[in-house]
C-alpha positions as semicolon CSV with decimal commas, in nm:
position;residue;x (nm);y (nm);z (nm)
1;X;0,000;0,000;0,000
2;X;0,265;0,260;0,066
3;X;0,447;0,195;-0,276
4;X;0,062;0,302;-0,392
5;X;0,078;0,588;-0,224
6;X;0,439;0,701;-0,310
7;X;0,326;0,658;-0,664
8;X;0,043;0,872;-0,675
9;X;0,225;1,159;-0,467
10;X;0,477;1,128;-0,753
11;X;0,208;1,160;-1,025
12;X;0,071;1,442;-0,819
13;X;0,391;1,618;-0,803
14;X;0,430;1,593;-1,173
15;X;0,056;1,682;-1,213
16;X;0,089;2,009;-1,003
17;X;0,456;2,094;-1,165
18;X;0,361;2,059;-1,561
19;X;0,009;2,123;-1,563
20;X;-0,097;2,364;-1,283
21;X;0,142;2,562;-1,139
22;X;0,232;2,646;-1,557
23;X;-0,153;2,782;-1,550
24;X;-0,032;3,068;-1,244
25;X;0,342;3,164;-1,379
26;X;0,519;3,224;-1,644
27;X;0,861;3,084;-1,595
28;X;1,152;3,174;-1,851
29;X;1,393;2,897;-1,964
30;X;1,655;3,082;-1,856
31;X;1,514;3,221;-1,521
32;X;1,685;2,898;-1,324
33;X;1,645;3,016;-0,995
34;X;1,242;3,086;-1,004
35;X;1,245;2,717;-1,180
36;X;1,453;2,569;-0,895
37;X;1,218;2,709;-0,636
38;X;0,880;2,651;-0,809
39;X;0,995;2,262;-0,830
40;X;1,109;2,255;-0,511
41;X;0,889;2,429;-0,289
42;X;0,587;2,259;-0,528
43;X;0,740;1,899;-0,406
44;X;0,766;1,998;-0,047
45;X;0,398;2,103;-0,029
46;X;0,311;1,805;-0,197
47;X;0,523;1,588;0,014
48;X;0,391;1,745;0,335
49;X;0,042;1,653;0,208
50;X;0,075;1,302;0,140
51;X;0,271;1,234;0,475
52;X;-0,003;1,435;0,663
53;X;-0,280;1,141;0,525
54;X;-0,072;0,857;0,401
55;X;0,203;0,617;0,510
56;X;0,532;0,737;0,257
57;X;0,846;0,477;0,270
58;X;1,188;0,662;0,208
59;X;1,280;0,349;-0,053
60;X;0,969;0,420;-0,227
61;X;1,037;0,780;-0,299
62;X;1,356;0,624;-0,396
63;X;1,192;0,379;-0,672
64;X;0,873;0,628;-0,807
65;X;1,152;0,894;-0,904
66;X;1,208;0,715;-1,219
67;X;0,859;0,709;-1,270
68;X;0,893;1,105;-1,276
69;X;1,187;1,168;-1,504
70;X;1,045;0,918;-1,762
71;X;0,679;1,126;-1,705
72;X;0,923;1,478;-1,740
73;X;1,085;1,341;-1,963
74;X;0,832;1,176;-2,244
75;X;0,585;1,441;-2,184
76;X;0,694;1,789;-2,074
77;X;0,416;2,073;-2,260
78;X;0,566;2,363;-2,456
79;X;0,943;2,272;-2,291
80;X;0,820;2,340;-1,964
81;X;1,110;2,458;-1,703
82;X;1,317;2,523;-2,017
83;X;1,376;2,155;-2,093
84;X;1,600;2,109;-2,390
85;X;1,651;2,450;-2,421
86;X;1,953;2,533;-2,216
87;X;2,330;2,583;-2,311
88;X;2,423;2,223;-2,410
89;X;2,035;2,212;-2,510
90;X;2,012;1,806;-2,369
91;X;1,671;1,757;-2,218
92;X;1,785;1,435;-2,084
93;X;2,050;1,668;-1,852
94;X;1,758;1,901;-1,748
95;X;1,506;1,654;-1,679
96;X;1,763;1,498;-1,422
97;X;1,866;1,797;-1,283
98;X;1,500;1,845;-1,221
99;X;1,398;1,519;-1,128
100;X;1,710;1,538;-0,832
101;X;1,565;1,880;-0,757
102;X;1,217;1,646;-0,660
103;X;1,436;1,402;-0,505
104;X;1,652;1,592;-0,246
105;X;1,297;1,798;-0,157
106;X;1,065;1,499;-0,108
107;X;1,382;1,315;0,100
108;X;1,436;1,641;0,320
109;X;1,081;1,700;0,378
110;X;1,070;1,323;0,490
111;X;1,402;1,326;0,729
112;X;1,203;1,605;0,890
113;X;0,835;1,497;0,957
114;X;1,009;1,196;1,064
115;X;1,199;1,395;1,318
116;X;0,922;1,614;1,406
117;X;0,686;1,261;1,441
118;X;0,942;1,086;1,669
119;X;1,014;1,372;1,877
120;X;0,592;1,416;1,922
121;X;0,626;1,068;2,043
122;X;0,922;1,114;2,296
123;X;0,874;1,448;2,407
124;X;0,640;1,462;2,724
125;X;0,431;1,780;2,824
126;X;0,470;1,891;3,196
């Protein structure tokens, strides 16, 4: 059940990254720094989500990631985050640079509502 539920907050994340947060701003290919934060602070929020309502396994986040560079990667509308259209203009390059972008915020954001969970647990009011 919790590989289920990895996968869909990957397809989410994609969802929300190439199809609605596109729909709100308009994000130049060569504006990297609003495209860093848009992916990353769009995969926090998602993560946060998920882990508020579903069980999410570290080694699953691990394992859907490919699902989301071959999604970014196949489908991406009008070279979304300027995919394929940088200086060496390989899409393959910016999809992964993207798709660790997901990565290190979905991990991070699970290290710490881990942390925050276990010290809920061991932490006694007085």
């Amino acid at each position: 059940m919790s590989l289920l539920n990895s996968i869909a907050m990957i397809l989410t994340t994609y969802m929300v990254q190439f199809f609605i947060v596109p729909l709100f701003l308009q994000i130049g290919s060569s504006d990297s720094l609003r495209i860093n934060l848009t992916i990353g602070i769009s995969s926090i929020l998602v993560t946060l989500i998920f882990m508020m309502f579903r069980e999410i396994k570290a080694r699953y986040i691990f394992l859907c990631v490919i699902l989301y560079y071959g999604l970014a990667y196949l489908f991406n509308p009008n070279a979304a985050y300027g995919i394929g259209r940088g200086f060496l203009n390989l899409p393959e390059l910016d999809v992964l640079v993207l798709t660790l972008i997901v990565l290190c915020s979905q991990i991070t954001t699970w290290v710490i509502v881990k942390i925050f969970n276990l010290g809920k647990l061991t932490v006694e009011p007085k």
